[in-house]
PDB file of C-alpha atoms in Angstrom:
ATOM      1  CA  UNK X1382       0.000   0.000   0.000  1.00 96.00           C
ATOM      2  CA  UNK X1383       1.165   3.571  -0.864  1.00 98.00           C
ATOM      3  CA  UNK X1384       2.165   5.620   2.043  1.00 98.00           C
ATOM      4  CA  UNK X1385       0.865   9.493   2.213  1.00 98.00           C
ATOM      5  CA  UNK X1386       2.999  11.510   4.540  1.00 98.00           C
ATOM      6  CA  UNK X1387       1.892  15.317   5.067  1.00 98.00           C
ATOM      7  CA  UNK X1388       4.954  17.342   5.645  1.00 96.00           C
ATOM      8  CA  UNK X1389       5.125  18.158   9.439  1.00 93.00           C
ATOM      9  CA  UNK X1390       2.051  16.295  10.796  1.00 96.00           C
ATOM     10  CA  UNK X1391       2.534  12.132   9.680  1.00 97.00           C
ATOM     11  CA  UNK X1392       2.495   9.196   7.746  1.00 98.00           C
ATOM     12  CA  UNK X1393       0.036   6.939   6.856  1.00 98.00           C
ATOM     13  CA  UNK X1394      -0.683   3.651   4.453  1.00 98.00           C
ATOM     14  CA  UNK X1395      -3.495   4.027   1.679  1.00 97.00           C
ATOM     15  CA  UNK X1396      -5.520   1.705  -0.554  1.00 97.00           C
ATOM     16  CA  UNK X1397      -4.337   2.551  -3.841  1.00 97.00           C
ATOM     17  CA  UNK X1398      -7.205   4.430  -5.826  1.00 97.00           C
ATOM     18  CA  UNK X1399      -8.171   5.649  -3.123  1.00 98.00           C
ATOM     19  CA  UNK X1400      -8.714   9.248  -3.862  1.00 97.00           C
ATOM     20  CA  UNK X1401      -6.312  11.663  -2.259  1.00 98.00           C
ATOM     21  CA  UNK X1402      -8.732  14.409  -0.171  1.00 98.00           C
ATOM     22  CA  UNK X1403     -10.773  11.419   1.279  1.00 97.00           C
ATOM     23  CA  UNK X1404      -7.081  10.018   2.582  1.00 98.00           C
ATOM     24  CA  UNK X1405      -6.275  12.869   3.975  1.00 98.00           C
ATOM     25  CA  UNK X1406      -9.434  13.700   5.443  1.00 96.00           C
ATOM     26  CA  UNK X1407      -9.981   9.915   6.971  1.00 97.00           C
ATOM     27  CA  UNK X1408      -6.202  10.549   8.399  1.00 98.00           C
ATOM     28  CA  UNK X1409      -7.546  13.121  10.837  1.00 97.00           C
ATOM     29  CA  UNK X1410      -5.988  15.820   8.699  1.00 97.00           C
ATOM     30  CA  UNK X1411      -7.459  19.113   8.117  1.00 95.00           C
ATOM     31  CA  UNK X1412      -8.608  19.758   4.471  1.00 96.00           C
ATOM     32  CA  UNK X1413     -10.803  21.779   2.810  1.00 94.00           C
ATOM     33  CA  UNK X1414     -13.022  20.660  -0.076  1.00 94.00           C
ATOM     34  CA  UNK X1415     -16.040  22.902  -0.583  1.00 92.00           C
ATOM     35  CA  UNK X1416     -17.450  22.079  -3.767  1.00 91.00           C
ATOM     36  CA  UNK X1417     -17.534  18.263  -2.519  1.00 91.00           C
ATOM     37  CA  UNK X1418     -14.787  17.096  -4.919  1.00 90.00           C
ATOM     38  CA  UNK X1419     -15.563  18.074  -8.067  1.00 90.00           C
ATOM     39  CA  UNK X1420     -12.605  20.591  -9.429  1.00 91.00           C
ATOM     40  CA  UNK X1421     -14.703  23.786  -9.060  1.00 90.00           C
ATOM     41  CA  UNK X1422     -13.735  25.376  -5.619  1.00 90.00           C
ATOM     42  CA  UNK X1423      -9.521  24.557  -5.597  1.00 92.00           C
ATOM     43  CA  UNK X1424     -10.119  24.750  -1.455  1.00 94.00           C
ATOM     44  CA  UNK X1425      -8.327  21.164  -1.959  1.00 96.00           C
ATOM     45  CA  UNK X1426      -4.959  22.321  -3.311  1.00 96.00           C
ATOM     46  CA  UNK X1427      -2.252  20.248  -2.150  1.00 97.00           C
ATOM     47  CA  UNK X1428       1.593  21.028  -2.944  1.00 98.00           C
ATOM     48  CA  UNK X1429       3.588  17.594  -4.071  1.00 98.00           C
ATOM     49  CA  UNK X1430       6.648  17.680  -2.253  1.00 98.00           C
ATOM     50  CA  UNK X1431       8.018  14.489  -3.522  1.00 98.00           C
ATOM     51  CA  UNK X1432       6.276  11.288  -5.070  1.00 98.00           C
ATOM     52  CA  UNK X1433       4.451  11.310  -8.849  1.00 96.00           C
ATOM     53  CA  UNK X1434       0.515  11.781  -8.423  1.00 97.00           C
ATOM     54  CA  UNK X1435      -0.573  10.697 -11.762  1.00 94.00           C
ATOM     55  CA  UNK X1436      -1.250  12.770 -14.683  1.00 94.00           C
ATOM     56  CA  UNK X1437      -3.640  15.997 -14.877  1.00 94.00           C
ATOM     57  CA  UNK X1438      -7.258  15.076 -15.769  1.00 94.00           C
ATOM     58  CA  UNK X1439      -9.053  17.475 -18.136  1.00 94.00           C
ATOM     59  CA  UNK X1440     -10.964  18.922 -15.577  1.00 93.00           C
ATOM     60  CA  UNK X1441      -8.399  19.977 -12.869  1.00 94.00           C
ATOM     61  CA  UNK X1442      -6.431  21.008 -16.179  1.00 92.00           C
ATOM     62  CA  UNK X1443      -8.992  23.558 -17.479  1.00 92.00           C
ATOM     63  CA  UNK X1444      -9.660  24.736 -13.172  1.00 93.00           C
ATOM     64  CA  UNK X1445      -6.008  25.274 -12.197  1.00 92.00           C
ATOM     65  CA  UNK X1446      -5.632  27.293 -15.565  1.00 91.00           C
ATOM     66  CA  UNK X1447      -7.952  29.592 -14.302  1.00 92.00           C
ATOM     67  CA  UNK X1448      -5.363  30.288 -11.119  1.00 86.00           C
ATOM     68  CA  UNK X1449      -2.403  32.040 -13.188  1.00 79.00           C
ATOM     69  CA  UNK X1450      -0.224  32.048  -9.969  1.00 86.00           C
ATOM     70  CA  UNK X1451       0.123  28.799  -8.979  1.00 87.00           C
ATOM     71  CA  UNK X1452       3.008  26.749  -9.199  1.00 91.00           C
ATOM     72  CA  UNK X1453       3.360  23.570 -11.327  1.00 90.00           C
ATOM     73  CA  UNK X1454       3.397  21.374  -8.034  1.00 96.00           C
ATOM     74  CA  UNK X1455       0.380  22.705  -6.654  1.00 96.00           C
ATOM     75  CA  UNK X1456      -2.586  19.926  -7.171  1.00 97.00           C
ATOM     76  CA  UNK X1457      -6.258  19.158  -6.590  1.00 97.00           C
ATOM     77  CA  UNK X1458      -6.432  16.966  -3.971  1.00 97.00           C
ATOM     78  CA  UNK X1459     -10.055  15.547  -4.666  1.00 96.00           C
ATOM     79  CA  UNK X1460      -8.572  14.386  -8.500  1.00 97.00           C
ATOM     80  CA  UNK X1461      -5.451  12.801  -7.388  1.00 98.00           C
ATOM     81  CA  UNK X1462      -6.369   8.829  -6.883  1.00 97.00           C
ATOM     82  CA  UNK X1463      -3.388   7.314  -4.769  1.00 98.00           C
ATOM     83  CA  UNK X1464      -1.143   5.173  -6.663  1.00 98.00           C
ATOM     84  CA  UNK X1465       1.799   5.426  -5.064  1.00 98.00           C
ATOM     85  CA  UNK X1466       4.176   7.245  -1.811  1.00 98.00           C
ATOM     86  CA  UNK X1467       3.725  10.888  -1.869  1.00 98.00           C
ATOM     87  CA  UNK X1468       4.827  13.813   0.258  1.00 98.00           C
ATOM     88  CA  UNK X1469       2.460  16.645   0.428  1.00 98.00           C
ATOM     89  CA  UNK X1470       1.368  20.135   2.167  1.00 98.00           C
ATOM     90  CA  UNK X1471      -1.988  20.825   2.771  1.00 97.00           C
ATOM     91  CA  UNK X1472      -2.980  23.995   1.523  1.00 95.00           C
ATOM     92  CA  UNK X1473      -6.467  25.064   2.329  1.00 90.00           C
ATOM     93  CA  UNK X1474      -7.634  24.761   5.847  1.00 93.00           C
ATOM     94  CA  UNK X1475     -11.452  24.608   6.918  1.00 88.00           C
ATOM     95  CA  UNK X1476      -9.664  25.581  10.378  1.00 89.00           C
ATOM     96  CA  UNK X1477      -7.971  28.543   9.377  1.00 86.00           C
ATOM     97  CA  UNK X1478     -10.858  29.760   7.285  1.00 84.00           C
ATOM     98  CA  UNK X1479     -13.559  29.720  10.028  1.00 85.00           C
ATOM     99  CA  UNK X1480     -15.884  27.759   7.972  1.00 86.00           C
ATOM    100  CA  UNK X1481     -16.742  23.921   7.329  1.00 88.00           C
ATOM    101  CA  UNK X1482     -14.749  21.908   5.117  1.00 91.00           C
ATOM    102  CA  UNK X1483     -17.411  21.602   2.893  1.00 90.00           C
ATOM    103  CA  UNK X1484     -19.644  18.415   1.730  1.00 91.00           C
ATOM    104  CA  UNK X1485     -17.535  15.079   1.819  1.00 92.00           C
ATOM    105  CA  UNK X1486     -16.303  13.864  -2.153  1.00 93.00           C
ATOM    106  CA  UNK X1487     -17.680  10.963  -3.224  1.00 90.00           C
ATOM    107  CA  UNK X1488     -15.096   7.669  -3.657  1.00 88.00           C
TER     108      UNK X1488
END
């Protein structure tokens, strides 16, 4: 099983496919994801520190265009399925924002 590890807070095993946000999220970690996981809201983004999460599907392509400023490492966690290890920050935090995380994606 691929191991997840988010830079300063821990480790942990996931099924592979298993999409990233709902790892995170079952991990006790703090993640936004207010549009429910479909690529409309970015409250997801992830930076890959190290580890390959998969290629770019069309519709996180044509959303993270929209964001001129962000880096090429910066990711939406709710269209990254788990295929492998990865090292990532969590961006967006329901915490830090004052509001709710948002609906949970579907698997």
């Amino acid at each position: 099983m691929p191991t997840v590890t988010v830079e300063d807070e821990k480790s942990f095993e996931v099924e592979s496919g298993t999409k990233l946000v709902l790892a995170i999220e079952d991990a006790g970690i703090d993640i936004m994801h207010r549009c429910g996981g479909n690529a409309r809201c970015t409250t997801c983004r992830i930076q890959v520190v190290t580890g390959e999460p998969g290629p770019m599907g069309e519709h996180e392509q044509a959303r993270l265009a929209r964001e001129a400023s962000l880096a090429p490492d910066i990711r939406l966690a709710c269209q990254i399925r788990v295929e492998s290890d990865l090292t990532i920050r969590v961006l967006g935090r329901a915490a830090a924002s004052g509001v709710t995380a948002g609906p949970r994606p579907a698997d």
